[in-house]
Short mmCIF file of C-alpha atoms in Angstrom, two decimals:
data_model
loop_
_atom_site.label_atom_id
_atom_site.label_comp_id
_atom_site.label_asym_id
_atom_site.label_seq_id
_atom_site.Cartn_x
_atom_site.Cartn_y
_atom_site.Cartn_z
CA MET A 1 113.82 104.37 147.47
CA ILE A 2 113.94 105.86 150.97
CA GLY A 3 117.14 105.51 152.92
CA ILE A 4 120.25 106.75 154.62
CA TYR A 5 123.48 107.06 152.69
CA LYS A 6 127.17 107.66 153.42
CA TYR A 7 129.85 109.18 151.22
CA THR A 8 133.53 108.85 152.17
CA ASN A 9 136.26 111.18 150.92
CA LYS A 10 139.04 108.84 149.79
CA ILE A 11 141.69 111.53 150.27
CA ASN A 12 141.08 112.54 153.91
CA ASN A 13 138.60 109.83 155.06
CA LYS A 14 135.98 112.40 156.10
CA ILE A 15 132.43 111.12 155.79
CA TYR A 16 129.09 112.66 154.93
CA ILE A 17 125.90 110.96 156.08
CA GLY A 18 122.53 111.97 154.71
CA GLN A 19 118.99 110.77 154.29
CA SER A 20 116.50 111.07 151.50
CA ILE A 21 113.12 109.83 150.39
CA ASP A 22 114.54 109.43 146.85
CA LEU A 23 118.14 108.21 146.93
CA GLU A 24 118.69 108.32 143.16
CA GLN A 25 117.44 111.91 142.92
CA ARG A 26 119.61 112.97 145.85
CA LYS A 27 122.68 111.35 144.30
CA TYR A 28 121.99 113.27 141.08
CA ALA A 29 121.56 116.52 143.04
CA HIS A 30 124.93 116.07 144.77
CA LYS A 31 126.67 115.46 141.43
CA SER A 32 124.89 118.36 139.80
CA SER A 33 125.93 120.78 142.56
CA ALA A 34 129.53 119.65 142.36
CA PHE A 35 129.84 120.77 138.72
CA ASN A 36 127.47 123.75 138.63
CA GLU A 37 129.26 127.01 139.45
CA LYS A 38 125.90 128.74 140.05
CA ALA A 39 124.84 126.26 142.75
CA LYS A 40 124.89 127.69 146.27
CA ASP A 41 127.02 124.79 147.57
CA TYR A 42 129.38 124.63 144.58
CA ASN A 43 132.96 124.01 145.65
CA SER A 44 131.92 123.15 149.21
CA GLN A 45 134.05 120.94 151.42
CA PHE A 46 131.79 118.03 150.54
CA HIS A 47 132.47 118.40 146.83
#
């Protein structure tokens, strides 16, 4: 599904807005990066 999405940090209320042509795949990619120490954006402010 194509769309725009928004994630909100519940601790500091910062938001991240993104877009994707495959929302489920993008959601998986965000989660994967958050837990993969070898990912280039591991431990970023978003995660």
